[in-house]
Coordinates of C-alpha atoms in Angstrom, one line a residue:
Chain A
X1 CA 81.9 -52.1 -16.7
X2 CA 81.3 -49.9 -19.7
X3 CA 82.0 -51.6 -23.0
X4 CA 84.1 -50.2 -25.8
X5 CA 81.1 -49.0 -27.9
X6 CA 79.7 -47.1 -24.9
X7 CA 83.0 -45.3 -24.3
X8 CA 83.2 -44.2 -27.9
X9 CA 79.7 -42.9 -28.2
X10 CA 80.1 -41.0 -24.9
X11 CA 83.3 -39.4 -26.1
X12 CA 81.6 -38.4 -29.4
X13 CA 78.9 -36.7 -27.3
X14 CA 81.5 -35.0 -25.2
X15 CA 83.2 -33.5 -28.3
X16 CA 79.9 -32.0 -29.4
X17 CA 79.3 -30.7 -26.0
X18 CA 82.7 -29.2 -25.9
X19 CA 82.3 -27.3 -29.2
X20 CA 78.9 -25.8 -28.1
X21 CA 80.3 -25.0 -24.7
X22 CA 83.3 -23.2 -26.1
X23 CA 81.0 -21.1 -28.3
X24 CA 78.9 -20.2 -25.2
X25 CA 82.0 -19.2 -23.3
X26 CA 83.1 -17.1 -26.3
X27 CA 79.7 -15.4 -26.3
X28 CA 80.1 -14.6 -22.6
X29 CA 83.7 -13.3 -22.9
X30 CA 84.1 -11.6 -26.3
X31 CA 82.0 -8.5 -25.4
X32 CA 84.0 -7.9 -22.3
X33 CA 87.3 -8.4 -24.0
X34 CA 86.3 -5.9 -26.7
X35 CA 85.5 -3.3 -24.0
X36 CA 88.9 -3.8 -22.4
X37 CA 90.8 -3.7 -25.8
X38 CA 89.0 -0.5 -26.9
X39 CA 89.8 1.2 -23.6
X40 CA 93.4 1.4 -25.0
X41 CA 92.3 2.4 -28.5
X42 CA 93.6 5.8 -29.7
X43 CA 90.4 6.7 -31.5
X44 CA 87.2 8.5 -30.7
X45 CA 85.2 5.8 -32.4
X46 CA 84.7 2.4 -30.9
X47 CA 84.9 0.8 -34.4
X48 CA 88.4 -0.1 -35.4
X49 CA 91.8 -0.3 -33.8
X50 CA 94.0 2.7 -34.4
X51 CA 96.8 2.6 -31.9
X52 CA 97.6 2.1 -28.2
X53 CA 97.0 4.9 -25.7
X54 CA 96.4 5.5 -22.0
X55 CA 94.5 8.7 -22.9
X56 CA 91.1 7.5 -21.7
X57 CA 92.4 6.6 -18.3
X58 CA 94.1 10.0 -18.0
X59 CA 90.9 11.7 -19.0
X60 CA 89.1 9.7 -16.3
X61 CA 91.5 11.0 -13.6
X62 CA 90.5 14.5 -14.5
X63 CA 86.7 13.7 -14.6
X64 CA 85.7 15.1 -11.2
X65 CA 82.1 14.1 -11.5
X66 CA 83.1 10.5 -12.2
X67 CA 85.4 10.4 -9.2
X68 CA 82.8 11.9 -6.9
X69 CA 80.3 9.4 -8.3
X70 CA 82.7 6.6 -7.5
X71 CA 83.1 7.9 -3.9
X72 CA 79.3 8.2 -3.4
X73 CA 78.7 4.7 -4.7
X74 CA 81.4 3.4 -2.4
X75 CA 79.8 5.2 0.6
X76 CA 76.4 3.8 -0.4
X77 CA 77.7 0.3 -0.9
X78 CA 79.5 0.1 2.4
X79 CA 76.5 1.5 4.4
X80 CA 73.9 -0.6 2.7
X81 CA 76.0 -3.8 2.9
X82 CA 76.6 -3.2 6.6
X83 CA 72.9 -2.7 7.3
X84 CA 71.8 -5.5 5.1
X85 CA 74.4 -7.9 6.6
X86 CA 73.2 -7.2 10.2
X87 CA 69.5 -7.3 9.4
X88 CA 69.8 -10.2 6.9
X89 CA 71.8 -12.3 9.4
X90 CA 69.1 -11.7 12.0
X91 CA 66.4 -12.6 9.4
X92 CA 68.3 -15.7 8.4
X93 CA 68.6 -16.9 12.0
X94 CA 65.0 -16.1 12.8
X95 CA 63.6 -17.8 9.7
X96 CA 65.7 -20.9 10.4
X97 CA 64.9 -21.2 14.1
X98 CA 61.3 -20.0 14.4
X99 CA 58.3 -20.9 12.3
X100 CA 57.6 -17.4 11.1
X101 CA 55.2 -16.8 8.3
X102 CA 55.6 -13.1 7.5
X103 CA 59.3 -12.6 7.7
X104 CA 60.4 -15.1 4.9
X105 CA 57.8 -13.6 2.6
X106 CA 59.0 -10.0 3.3
X107 CA 62.7 -10.9 3.0
X108 CA 62.6 -13.2 -0.1
X109 CA 60.0 -11.4 -2.3
X110 CA 62.2 -8.4 -3.1
X111 CA 64.8 -10.9 -4.4
X112 CA 62.4 -12.7 -6.7
X113 CA 60.5 -9.8 -8.2
X114 CA 61.5 -7.4 -11.0
X115 CA 63.7 -4.6 -9.6
X116 CA 61.6 -1.9 -11.2
X117 CA 58.7 -2.7 -8.9
X118 CA 60.7 -2.1 -5.7
X119 CA 62.2 1.0 -7.3
X120 CA 58.9 2.7 -8.1
X121 CA 57.1 1.7 -4.9
X122 CA 60.0 3.1 -2.8
X123 CA 60.0 6.3 -4.9
X124 CA 56.3 6.8 -4.1
X125 CA 56.8 6.0 -0.5
X126 CA 59.8 8.4 0.0
X127 CA 58.0 11.2 -1.8
X128 CA 54.4 10.7 -0.7
X129 CA 54.7 9.4 2.8
X130 CA 58.1 10.3 4.3
X131 CA 58.5 13.6 2.4
X132 CA 62.1 12.7 2.1
X133 CA 64.4 14.6 -0.3
X134 CA 65.8 11.8 -2.5
X135 CA 69.6 11.4 -2.2
X136 CA 72.2 9.2 -0.6
X137 CA 70.0 8.2 2.3
X138 CA 67.1 7.0 0.2
X139 CA 69.5 5.0 -2.0
X140 CA 71.1 3.3 1.1
X141 CA 67.6 2.4 2.4
X142 CA 66.5 1.0 -1.0
X143 CA 69.7 -1.1 -1.4
X144 CA 69.4 -2.4 2.1
X145 CA 65.8 -3.5 1.4
X146 CA 66.8 -5.8 -1.5
X147 CA 70.1 -7.0 0.0
X148 CA 68.5 -8.3 3.2
X149 CA 67.0 -11.2 1.3
X150 CA 70.2 -12.3 -0.3
X151 CA 72.1 -12.3 3.1
X152 CA 69.2 -14.1 4.7
X153 CA 69.2 -16.8 2.0
X154 CA 72.9 -17.4 2.4
X155 CA 72.8 -17.5 6.2
X156 CA 69.8 -19.8 6.3
X157 CA 71.4 -22.2 3.8
X158 CA 74.5 -22.4 6.0
X159 CA 72.3 -23.0 9.1
X160 CA 70.3 -25.7 7.4
X161 CA 73.5 -27.7 6.7
X162 CA 74.5 -27.8 10.3
X163 CA 74.1 -30.4 13.0
X164 CA 71.4 -29.2 15.5
X165 CA 73.0 -31.3 18.3
X166 CA 75.8 -28.8 18.7
X167 CA 73.4 -26.2 19.9
X168 CA 71.6 -28.7 22.2
X169 CA 74.9 -29.7 23.7
X170 CA 75.8 -26.1 24.4
X171 CA 72.4 -25.6 26.1
X172 CA 72.8 -28.8 28.1
X173 CA 76.2 -27.6 29.3
X174 CA 74.4 -24.5 30.7
X175 CA 75.2 -21.9 28.1
X176 CA 72.9 -18.9 28.0
X177 CA 71.4 -18.1 24.6
X178 CA 73.8 -15.2 24.2
X179 CA 76.8 -17.5 25.0
X180 CA 75.6 -20.1 22.6
X181 CA 75.3 -17.4 19.9
X182 CA 78.7 -15.8 20.6
X183 CA 80.7 -19.0 20.9
X184 CA 78.9 -21.5 18.7
X185 CA 76.5 -20.0 16.2
X186 CA 78.4 -16.9 15.2
X187 CA 81.8 -18.6 14.4
X188 CA 79.9 -21.3 12.5
X189 CA 78.0 -18.9 10.3
X190 CA 80.8 -16.4 9.8
X191 CA 81.7 -17.6 6.3
X192 CA 78.0 -17.1 5.3
X193 CA 78.0 -13.6 6.9
X194 CA 81.1 -12.6 5.0
X195 CA 79.8 -14.0 1.8
X196 CA 76.5 -12.2 2.3
X197 CA 78.3 -8.9 3.0
X198 CA 80.5 -9.2 -0.1
X199 CA 77.4 -10.1 -2.2
X200 CA 75.5 -7.1 -0.8
X201 CA 78.5 -4.8 -1.6
X202 CA 78.7 -6.0 -5.2
X203 CA 74.9 -5.9 -5.7
X204 CA 74.8 -2.3 -4.3
X205 CA 77.7 -0.9 -6.3
X206 CA 76.3 -2.5 -9.4
X207 CA 72.7 -1.7 -9.0
X208 CA 71.3 0.5 -11.7
X209 CA 67.5 0.1 -11.7
X210 CA 66.7 0.8 -8.0
X211 CA 69.3 3.5 -7.8
X212 CA 67.7 5.1 -10.9
X213 CA 64.3 5.6 -9.1
X214 CA 65.6 6.5 -5.6
X215 CA 68.4 8.9 -6.5
X216 CA 68.1 12.6 -6.0
X217 CA 69.3 15.3 -8.4
X218 CA 72.4 16.3 -6.5
X219 CA 74.8 13.5 -5.9
X220 CA 76.4 11.8 -8.9
X221 CA 76.2 7.9 -8.6
X222 CA 78.4 5.6 -10.6
X223 CA 75.9 3.4 -12.5
X224 CA 73.8 6.5 -13.3
X225 CA 76.9 8.3 -14.6
X226 CA 77.8 5.3 -16.8
X227 CA 74.2 5.2 -18.0
X228 CA 74.3 8.9 -19.0
X229 CA 77.7 8.4 -20.7
X230 CA 76.3 5.5 -22.7
X231 CA 73.0 7.2 -23.6
X232 CA 74.2 10.8 -24.2
X233 CA 77.8 10.9 -25.3
X234 CA 79.6 7.7 -26.0
X235 CA 83.3 8.3 -25.6
X236 CA 86.0 5.6 -25.1
X237 CA 86.2 6.9 -21.5
X238 CA 83.3 4.5 -20.8
X239 CA 85.6 1.7 -21.8
X240 CA 88.2 2.8 -19.3
X241 CA 85.7 3.1 -16.5
X242 CA 84.4 -0.3 -17.4
X243 CA 87.8 -1.9 -17.4
X244 CA 88.6 -0.4 -14.0
X245 CA 85.3 -1.6 -12.6
X246 CA 85.9 -5.1 -14.0
X247 CA 89.3 -5.2 -12.4
X248 CA 87.8 -4.1 -9.0
X249 CA 85.1 -6.9 -9.2
X250 CA 87.7 -9.5 -10.2
X251 CA 89.9 -8.5 -7.3
X252 CA 87.0 -8.7 -4.9
X253 CA 86.0 -12.1 -6.1
X254 CA 89.5 -13.4 -5.8
X255 CA 89.7 -12.1 -2.3
X256 CA 86.3 -13.5 -1.4
X257 CA 87.1 -17.0 -2.7
X258 CA 90.5 -17.0 -0.9
X259 CA 88.9 -15.8 2.3
X260 CA 85.9 -18.2 2.0
X261 CA 88.1 -21.2 1.3
X262 CA 90.3 -20.6 4.4
X263 CA 87.2 -20.1 6.4
X264 CA 85.7 -23.3 5.2
X265 CA 88.9 -25.1 5.9
X266 CA 88.9 -23.9 9.5
X267 CA 85.4 -24.9 10.4
Chain B
X1 CA 63.8 -19.8 30.6
X2 CA 60.6 -19.5 28.7
X3 CA 60.5 -15.8 28.9
X4 CA 64.2 -15.4 28.0
X5 CA 63.8 -17.5 24.8
X6 CA 60.8 -15.4 23.9
X7 CA 62.9 -12.3 24.4
X8 CA 65.6 -13.8 22.1
X9 CA 63.1 -14.6 19.5
X10 CA 61.7 -11.1 19.6
X11 CA 65.2 -9.5 19.6
X12 CA 66.3 -11.4 16.5
X13 CA 63.1 -11.1 14.5
X14 CA 61.9 -7.6 15.3
X15 CA 64.6 -5.5 13.6
X16 CA 64.5 -7.1 10.2
X17 CA 60.7 -7.5 10.4
X18 CA 60.3 -3.8 11.3
X19 CA 62.6 -2.7 8.5
X20 CA 60.9 -4.8 5.9
X21 CA 57.5 -3.8 7.0
X22 CA 58.3 -0.1 6.7
X23 CA 60.4 -0.2 3.6
X24 CA 58.9 -3.1 1.6
X25 CA 55.4 -3.8 2.8
X26 CA 54.3 -0.2 3.3
X27 CA 55.6 1.0 -0.1
X28 CA 53.8 -1.9 -1.8
X29 CA 50.6 -0.9 -0.1
X30 CA 51.1 2.7 -1.0
X31 CA 51.5 1.7 -4.6
X32 CA 48.2 -0.2 -4.6
X33 CA 46.5 2.8 -3.0
X34 CA 48.1 5.2 -5.5
X35 CA 46.7 3.2 -8.4
X36 CA 43.2 4.0 -7.3
X37 CA 43.9 7.8 -7.3
X38 CA 44.0 10.4 -10.0
X39 CA 47.1 12.2 -11.2
X40 CA 47.6 15.8 -10.1
X41 CA 47.7 18.7 -12.6
X42 CA 51.5 19.0 -12.3
X43 CA 52.2 15.4 -11.8
X44 CA 52.1 13.4 -8.6
X45 CA 48.6 12.9 -7.2
X46 CA 45.5 15.0 -7.2
X47 CA 44.8 16.2 -3.7
X48 CA 42.3 14.2 -1.7
X49 CA 39.5 16.3 -0.6
X50 CA 38.9 16.0 3.1
X51 CA 35.4 17.1 4.0
X52 CA 34.4 18.6 7.3
X53 CA 34.2 15.8 9.9
X54 CA 37.4 14.2 8.5
X55 CA 35.7 12.1 5.9
X56 CA 37.5 11.6 2.6
X57 CA 35.5 12.6 -0.4
X58 CA 34.5 9.7 -2.7
X59 CA 36.3 11.1 -5.7
X60 CA 39.5 10.4 -3.8
X61 CA 39.5 6.8 -4.9
X62 CA 38.6 5.7 -8.4
X63 CA 39.2 2.8 -10.8
X64 CA 39.7 5.4 -13.6
X65 CA 43.3 4.3 -14.3
X66 CA 42.3 0.6 -14.6
X67 CA 39.5 1.6 -17.0
X68 CA 42.0 3.6 -19.0
X69 CA 44.4 0.6 -19.1
X70 CA 41.8 -1.7 -20.5
X71 CA 40.3 0.8 -22.9
X72 CA 43.5 1.2 -25.0
X73 CA 44.7 -1.7 -27.0
X74 CA 48.3 -0.4 -27.0
X75 CA 48.9 -1.4 -23.4
X76 CA 47.8 -4.9 -24.1
X77 CA 50.1 -5.0 -27.1
X78 CA 53.1 -3.8 -25.0
X79 CA 52.3 -6.5 -22.4
X80 CA 52.1 -9.1 -25.1
X81 CA 55.3 -8.0 -26.7
X82 CA 57.1 -8.1 -23.3
X83 CA 55.9 -11.7 -22.8
X84 CA 57.1 -12.6 -26.3
X85 CA 60.6 -11.2 -25.7
X86 CA 60.7 -12.9 -22.3
X87 CA 59.6 -16.2 -23.9
X88 CA 62.2 -16.0 -26.7
X89 CA 64.9 -15.1 -24.2
X90 CA 64.0 -18.0 -22.0
X91 CA 63.9 -20.6 -24.8
X92 CA 67.2 -19.5 -26.3
X93 CA 68.8 -19.4 -22.9
X94 CA 67.7 -23.0 -22.3
X95 CA 69.2 -24.0 -25.7
X96 CA 72.5 -22.3 -24.9
X97 CA 72.8 -23.2 -21.2
X98 CA 71.9 -26.9 -21.5
X99 CA 75.0 -28.2 -23.3
X100 CA 77.3 -26.2 -21.1
X101 CA 75.6 -27.2 -17.9
X102 CA 75.7 -30.8 -19.0
X103 CA 79.4 -30.6 -19.8
X104 CA 80.2 -29.0 -16.4
X105 CA 78.1 -31.5 -14.5
X106 CA 79.9 -34.4 -16.2
X107 CA 83.4 -32.9 -15.7
X108 CA 85.9 -33.8 -13.0
X109 CA 85.4 -32.0 -9.7
X110 CA 88.4 -29.7 -10.0
X111 CA 87.6 -28.6 -13.5
X112 CA 84.0 -28.2 -12.6
X113 CA 84.7 -25.4 -10.1
X114 CA 86.9 -23.6 -12.7
X115 CA 84.1 -23.8 -15.3
X116 CA 81.5 -22.5 -12.9
X117 CA 83.8 -19.6 -12.0
X118 CA 84.2 -18.8 -15.7
X119 CA 80.4 -18.6 -16.0
X120 CA 80.0 -16.3 -12.9
X121 CA 82.9 -13.9 -13.7
X122 CA 81.4 -12.0 -16.6
X123 CA 78.1 -11.7 -14.8
X124 CA 79.9 -10.1 -11.8
X125 CA 80.9 -7.2 -13.9
X126 CA 78.6 -4.2 -14.1
X127 CA 75.3 -4.8 -15.8
X128 CA 75.4 -1.6 -17.8
X129 CA 78.9 -2.4 -19.1
X130 CA 77.7 -5.8 -20.4
X131 CA 74.9 -4.1 -22.3
X132 CA 77.3 -1.3 -23.5
X133 CA 79.6 -4.0 -24.9
X134 CA 76.9 -5.0 -27.3
X135 CA 76.5 -1.4 -28.4
X136 CA 80.1 -1.6 -29.7
X137 CA 79.6 -5.0 -31.3
X138 CA 76.3 -4.2 -33.0
X139 CA 77.1 -0.6 -33.9
X140 CA 76.9 0.5 -37.6
X141 CA 80.7 0.9 -37.8
X142 CA 81.5 -2.4 -36.1
X143 CA 83.4 -5.2 -37.8
X144 CA 80.3 -7.5 -37.4
X145 CA 78.0 -5.0 -39.1
X146 CA 80.5 -4.5 -42.0
X147 CA 80.9 -8.2 -42.4
X148 CA 77.1 -9.0 -42.5
X149 CA 76.4 -6.1 -44.8
X150 CA 79.1 -7.0 -47.3
X151 CA 77.7 -10.5 -47.4
X152 CA 74.3 -9.1 -47.9
X153 CA 75.6 -6.8 -50.7
X154 CA 77.0 -9.8 -52.6
X155 CA 73.4 -11.2 -52.8
X156 CA 72.2 -7.7 -53.7
X157 CA 70.3 -7.1 -50.5
X158 CA 70.0 -3.8 -48.7
X159 CA 72.3 -3.3 -45.7
X160 CA 70.8 -3.9 -42.2
X161 CA 71.2 -2.0 -38.9
X162 CA 71.9 -4.4 -36.1
X163 CA 71.8 -1.8 -33.2
X164 CA 68.5 -0.2 -32.1
X165 CA 66.5 -3.2 -33.2
X166 CA 64.4 -6.0 -31.6
X167 CA 67.3 -8.3 -32.5
X168 CA 69.7 -6.2 -30.4
X169 CA 67.3 -6.2 -27.5
X170 CA 67.0 -10.0 -27.6
X171 CA 70.8 -10.4 -27.7
X172 CA 71.2 -8.1 -24.7
X173 CA 68.5 -9.9 -22.7
X174 CA 70.1 -13.3 -23.4
X175 CA 73.6 -12.1 -22.6
X176 CA 72.6 -10.6 -19.2
X177 CA 70.3 -13.5 -18.1
X178 CA 72.2 -16.6 -19.4
X179 CA 74.0 -17.3 -16.1
X180 CA 70.7 -17.5 -14.3
X181 CA 69.8 -20.4 -16.6
X182 CA 73.2 -22.1 -16.5
X183 CA 73.5 -22.2 -12.7
X184 CA 70.2 -23.9 -11.6
X185 CA 70.5 -26.3 -14.6
X186 CA 74.0 -27.3 -13.5
X187 CA 72.9 -27.7 -9.9
X188 CA 70.1 -30.1 -11.1
X189 CA 72.2 -32.0 -13.7
X190 CA 75.0 -32.5 -11.2
X191 CA 72.7 -34.5 -8.9
X192 CA 71.7 -37.0 -11.6
X193 CA 72.8 -40.6 -10.9
X194 CA 75.0 -41.8 -13.8
X195 CA 73.8 -45.4 -13.0
X196 CA 70.5 -44.5 -14.6
X197 CA 72.2 -43.8 -17.9
X198 CA 74.2 -47.0 -17.7
X199 CA 71.0 -48.9 -17.0
X200 CA 69.3 -47.3 -20.0
X201 CA 72.3 -48.2 -22.2
X202 CA 72.2 -51.8 -21.0
X203 CA 68.6 -51.9 -22.0
X204 CA 69.5 -50.8 -25.5
X205 CA 68.7 -47.1 -25.5
X206 CA 70.8 -45.1 -27.9
X207 CA 72.3 -41.7 -27.2
X208 CA 69.2 -39.7 -28.1
X209 CA 66.9 -42.1 -26.2
X210 CA 69.0 -41.9 -23.1
X211 CA 68.8 -38.1 -23.2
X212 CA 65.1 -38.0 -24.1
X213 CA 63.9 -40.5 -21.5
X214 CA 66.5 -40.3 -18.7
X215 CA 68.3 -36.9 -18.6
X216 CA 65.7 -34.5 -19.9
X217 CA 62.7 -35.5 -17.7
X218 CA 65.0 -35.4 -14.6
X219 CA 66.3 -32.0 -15.5
X220 CA 62.9 -30.3 -15.9
X221 CA 62.8 -28.9 -12.3
X222 CA 66.2 -27.2 -13.1
X223 CA 64.8 -25.8 -16.4
X224 CA 61.7 -24.5 -14.7
X225 CA 63.6 -22.7 -11.9
X226 CA 66.0 -21.3 -14.4
X227 CA 63.1 -20.2 -16.6
X228 CA 61.5 -18.3 -13.7
X229 CA 64.9 -16.6 -13.0
X230 CA 65.1 -15.5 -16.6
X231 CA 61.5 -14.8 -17.6
X232 CA 60.5 -12.6 -14.6
X233 CA 63.4 -10.1 -14.7
X234 CA 63.2 -9.8 -18.5
X235 CA 59.5 -8.9 -18.2
X236 CA 60.3 -5.9 -16.1
X237 CA 63.5 -4.8 -17.8
X238 CA 63.8 -1.2 -19.1
X239 CA 67.5 -0.5 -19.4
X240 CA 68.2 -3.0 -22.3
X241 CA 65.4 -1.7 -24.5
X242 CA 66.4 1.8 -23.6
X243 CA 70.1 1.3 -24.7
X244 CA 69.9 -1.4 -27.4
X245 CA 66.4 -1.0 -28.7
X246 CA 64.8 1.5 -31.1
X247 CA 62.0 3.8 -30.3
X248 CA 59.4 1.0 -31.1
X249 CA 61.0 -1.5 -28.9
X250 CA 59.6 -0.4 -25.5
X251 CA 58.5 -3.0 -23.0
X252 CA 56.4 -2.8 -19.8
X253 CA 59.4 -1.6 -17.8
X254 CA 59.9 1.4 -20.2
X255 CA 56.2 2.2 -19.9
X256 CA 56.4 2.2 -16.1
X257 CA 59.6 4.2 -16.0
X258 CA 58.1 6.9 -18.3
X259 CA 55.0 7.2 -16.1
X260 CA 57.1 7.9 -13.0
X261 CA 60.0 9.9 -14.3
X262 CA 58.6 11.3 -17.6
X263 CA 54.9 12.2 -17.6
X264 CA 54.8 11.9 -13.8
X265 CA 51.4 10.1 -13.9
X266 CA 51.9 8.2 -10.6
X267 CA 48.4 6.6 -10.5
X268 CA 48.8 5.1 -14.0
X269 CA 52.4 4.1 -13.3
X270 CA 51.1 2.3 -10.2
X271 CA 48.4 0.6 -12.2
X272 CA 50.9 -0.6 -14.7
X273 CA 53.2 -1.8 -11.9
X274 CA 50.3 -3.8 -10.4
X275 CA 49.5 -5.4 -13.7
X276 CA 53.2 -6.4 -14.0
X277 CA 53.0 -7.8 -10.4
X278 CA 50.0 -9.8 -11.4
X279 CA 51.7 -11.1 -14.5
X280 CA 54.8 -12.1 -12.5
X281 CA 52.7 -13.8 -9.8
X282 CA 50.9 -15.7 -12.6
X283 CA 54.2 -16.8 -14.2
X284 CA 55.8 -17.7 -10.9
X285 CA 52.8 -19.8 -10.0
X286 CA 52.9 -21.5 -13.4
X287 CA 56.5 -22.4 -13.1
X288 CA 56.3 -23.8 -9.6
X289 CA 53.2 -25.8 -10.6
X290 CA 55.1 -27.1 -13.6
X291 CA 58.1 -28.0 -11.5
X292 CA 56.1 -30.0 -8.9
X293 CA 54.9 -33.2 -10.5
X294 CA 58.3 -33.9 -11.9
X295 CA 60.1 -33.4 -8.6
X296 CA 57.7 -36.0 -7.2
X297 CA 58.9 -38.6 -9.7
X298 CA 62.6 -38.1 -9.3

């Protein structure tokens, strides 16, 4: 039973925590709100509010390079997340079930190290060993490499939380390994696989550093285009692209949580 | 049965293993190999001279780039500066993340999920956009710059530029990495048993003592894992100094980027990458060593 004095001191503490927390939330959100607000600003400068306009969105619709970049990024993200989900799920299963030494190190290290290291080592490998012309393919491979680890982590975490006796029961009832996998394991880890796929997709479409090192000269890629816009010519078009991208991510997250909750509810 | 389960093991493990061996392990080895070579005249690598009888001439492998790295003090300085930026970022992230993580951990379950969601959302938007947002805020024509400079003018001080400064780089680093500190800290704090706090209070501990002797030591593993997640990426970051920093604000990442895409000195770029890898391994080892004894107590 907490006494009165305790209650009061803890509520004091909570008020202080609240104030600091609101400031931290403000720090997290104000920059993004400013980007969205300025995307509707009728001025070439990102400094003060002049008037409302859709001009920057219209300009974007006529920016062919940007549209092509968006299409390329989408192709890369879909391919890389598909490959990473398949390979990452396998890795997660293998790491959980067998006492492998090498695979966990190979899968988890790219997640933990600075991205630039993977970027430059792949650049060297593609040019020096494979003699590959850098382009969409090299980016897809690079994205797959670092996404595998994320999928494997999510799948393994899901497997670790499960009761092993289900699999033993299936085996006792005479199920073949394939049947056990199809009818028991796969449905149980499906939410993890979906979460891993969505995570890979967002990581891929968002990735700047690794794309920067493994891209070729030909195909425009979304983060690279944004980087150039920021570095070379800052126009409020950047705000419009940013706002649209935020909207896309937000939608994806809402879909993901809806999907994941219903999945979790079923299992 | 024995052979079929062996086959299954092989079928599941081989594809990811092969992919990662080819596209992660092999490139890493190539990078080590490259660091012991010399740059070519037009970038890339100097050709290896194959002597008759298929033997590689000795001059193919050399420690020249490493000697170069240690001979010039400037590289040591850039490493030191990168460590300083990473350390500041980490400490400020701890200071900002702790109160928020504590509040979330002590909130009701329904509210808790919403607050976590609110932390994750901005970090789900594009990384470059989040940095770009600070270009607007810190820009010379921004409201913030005008405000600060008019206050400075009252005291007769010279106006300051916020953008393209070490200060801007630090803000960008903190902004991008803050969620990586909040999430592990929250996961740790959420597991604390409130009974311990009640017990401390019954024994006469005040608010500060309860925090100092109960909450803080228990949260150290969370702090250390959060610190590793902030410190290591900051160390290798090049985009933030590139966009928000001035010409003097380069870090290890910028140096590496320039060697590969600017001067095209692959061997020296590889040497710098290996130095960064060693630094990261050292830091990761330090954090996991720090986290260990505390986990044993709790």
